[in-house]
Coordinates of C-alpha atoms in Angstrom, one line a residue:
M1 CA 20.1 -7.7 20.6
I2 CA 20.5 -11.0 22.0
D3 CA 24.1 -10.9 23.4
S4 CA 24.2 -14.9 24.3
G5 CA 23.3 -17.7 22.5
F6 CA 20.2 -20.1 22.7
E7 CA 19.7 -23.9 21.1
T8 CA 16.4 -25.5 19.8
T9 CA 15.7 -29.2 19.1
S10 CA 18.4 -29.1 16.3
L11 CA 20.9 -26.2 16.8
R12 CA 22.7 -24.2 19.5
M13 CA 23.5 -20.6 18.4
T14 CA 26.4 -18.9 20.0
L15 CA 27.5 -15.5 20.0
L16 CA 30.7 -15.6 17.2
L17 CA 32.8 -12.6 15.4
L18 CA 32.7 -12.4 11.9
Q19 CA 35.7 -10.9 9.3
A20 CA 35.0 -9.6 5.8
P21 CA 37.0 -8.3 3.3
A22 CA 39.9 -9.7 1.0
A23 CA 41.5 -9.4 -2.8
D24 CA 44.1 -11.6 -1.6
V25 CA 42.4 -14.4 -0.4
D26 CA 44.0 -17.8 -0.6
R27 CA 47.2 -16.4 0.7
I28 CA 44.8 -14.7 3.7
M29 CA 42.4 -17.7 4.4
D30 CA 46.0 -19.9 4.5
A31 CA 47.4 -17.5 7.5
V32 CA 44.0 -17.8 8.9
V33 CA 43.4 -21.4 9.0
A34 CA 47.5 -22.0 10.3
I35 CA 45.5 -20.1 13.6
A36 CA 42.0 -20.9 13.7
P37 CA 40.8 -24.4 11.6
L38 CA 37.1 -22.4 10.8
A39 CA 35.2 -25.8 12.4
M40 CA 31.9 -25.8 12.1
G41 CA 30.6 -29.6 13.6
K42 CA 31.6 -31.9 10.7
Y43 CA 33.2 -29.3 8.6
D44 CA 36.2 -27.0 8.6
R45 CA 37.9 -23.8 6.3
N46 CA 34.9 -23.4 6.1
A47 CA 34.1 -19.3 4.9
Y48 CA 32.0 -17.6 2.4
Q49 CA 33.3 -15.3 -0.4
S50 CA 31.2 -12.7 -2.4
A51 CA 31.2 -12.1 -6.3
H52 CA 33.8 -9.7 -7.1
G53 CA 32.7 -5.9 -7.2
I54 CA 34.7 -3.0 -7.8
E55 CA 36.6 -1.4 -4.6
R56 CA 36.9 2.7 -4.3
Y57 CA 39.4 4.5 -3.3
R58 CA 41.9 7.5 -3.5
P59 CA 45.6 7.8 -2.1
L60 CA 45.7 10.8 0.2
E61 CA 49.5 12.3 1.5
G62 CA 51.2 9.8 3.3
A63 CA 49.5 6.6 1.0
A64 CA 52.2 3.9 0.4
A65 CA 51.5 4.5 -3.3
G66 CA 51.4 8.5 -2.9
A67 CA 48.6 10.9 -2.9
E68 CA 46.4 10.8 -5.7
T69 CA 43.5 13.8 -7.3
E70 CA 41.7 10.7 -9.3
L71 CA 39.6 8.6 -7.2
R72 CA 40.5 4.8 -8.0
R73 CA 38.3 2.2 -9.1
R74 CA 39.8 -1.4 -8.6
P75 CA 37.7 -4.5 -10.3
G76 CA 37.8 -8.0 -8.7
T77 CA 37.6 -6.9 -5.2
V78 CA 35.9 -9.8 -2.7
E79 CA 34.3 -9.9 0.6
V80 CA 35.5 -12.8 2.5
S81 CA 33.7 -13.5 6.4
F82 CA 34.1 -16.7 8.5
E83 CA 33.1 -16.8 12.0
L84 CA 35.6 -17.3 14.8
P85 CA 34.8 -18.3 18.8
D86 CA 33.9 -15.1 20.6
D87 CA 38.0 -15.3 21.9
Q88 CA 39.7 -11.7 22.3
T89 CA 42.8 -13.3 21.7
L90 CA 41.9 -15.1 19.2
A91 CA 40.7 -12.6 17.4
A92 CA 43.8 -10.3 17.6
R93 CA 46.1 -13.2 16.1
V94 CA 44.0 -13.8 13.3
V95 CA 43.4 -9.9 12.7
E96 CA 47.3 -9.4 12.7
A97 CA 48.3 -12.8 10.2
I98 CA 45.6 -10.9 8.2
F99 CA 47.4 -7.7 8.1
Q100 CA 50.5 -9.8 7.2
A101 CA 50.0 -11.8 4.3
H102 CA 47.2 -9.0 2.7
S103 CA 48.6 -6.8 0.2
Y104 CA 47.2 -3.0 1.2
Q105 CA 48.1 -0.8 3.3
E106 CA 45.5 -0.2 5.5
P107 CA 43.0 -3.8 5.4
V108 CA 39.7 -3.7 5.9
I109 CA 38.7 -6.4 8.3
R110 CA 35.7 -6.0 10.4
I111 CA 34.9 -8.0 13.5
Q112 CA 31.2 -7.7 14.8
P113 CA 29.4 -10.0 17.0
I114 CA 26.5 -12.3 15.9
L115 CA 24.6 -15.2 16.2
A116 CA 25.2 -18.0 13.7
S117 CA 23.1 -21.2 14.0
R118 CA 25.6 -24.7 14.4
S119 CA 23.8 -28.1 13.6
K120 CA 24.0 -30.2 16.8
G121 CA 24.9 -33.2 14.4
L122 CA 21.9 -34.9 14.8
D123 CA 21.0 -37.7 12.6
D124 CA 18.6 -36.6 9.6
R125 CA 19.9 -38.4 7.2
A126 CA 16.5 -39.5 6.1
N127 CA 15.1 -35.6 5.9
P128 CA 14.1 -35.2 2.0
N129 CA 15.3 -31.8 2.6
R130 CA 18.9 -32.1 2.9
W131 CA 20.5 -31.9 -0.5
W132 CA 21.7 -35.2 -0.3
N133 CA 18.1 -36.7 -1.1
T134 CA 17.6 -33.8 -3.1
T135 CA 19.9 -33.1 -6.9
G136 CA 22.7 -35.1 -5.3
D137 CA 26.5 -34.2 -4.5
W138 CA 26.9 -30.8 -6.1
K139 CA 30.5 -31.7 -7.1
K140 CA 28.5 -34.2 -8.8
V141 CA 26.1 -32.2 -10.4
A142 CA 28.2 -29.2 -11.2
V143 CA 31.0 -31.8 -12.6
S144 CA 27.8 -33.0 -15.1
E145 CA 26.8 -29.2 -16.1
A146 CA 30.4 -28.8 -17.7
E147 CA 30.5 -32.3 -19.2
T148 CA 27.3 -31.1 -21.5
A149 CA 28.4 -27.8 -22.2

């Protein structure tokens, strides 16, 4: 694996950290962005949230819920991922904030190094493939569709 970043004409690829899961997304993300703005170029609060899935688990002896024999299935669980600079001190602060904001006794937190693309901010307003030159602002499209439904 590439263990350092590289550059192309348009992008800078840097080694970052990935964190994922969450059931208490808004509260957790508020705690995270209080420490790290999750900035990418001219945007902040950048994260991805998956569609709802089903978490499966069984509490064992010592669990806050008490030991159970039946497998639990919790619908509505999502996975959230975002990127941080490769900074262990910052990652430790973010993990602690997630732990404090999360409702689980054992929050699922994964940190792994990744390479992620970062635009160099080139002026590509005339690029015919950019969303603003094709369908326009996706928020306006979503509103128009909701009005006609």
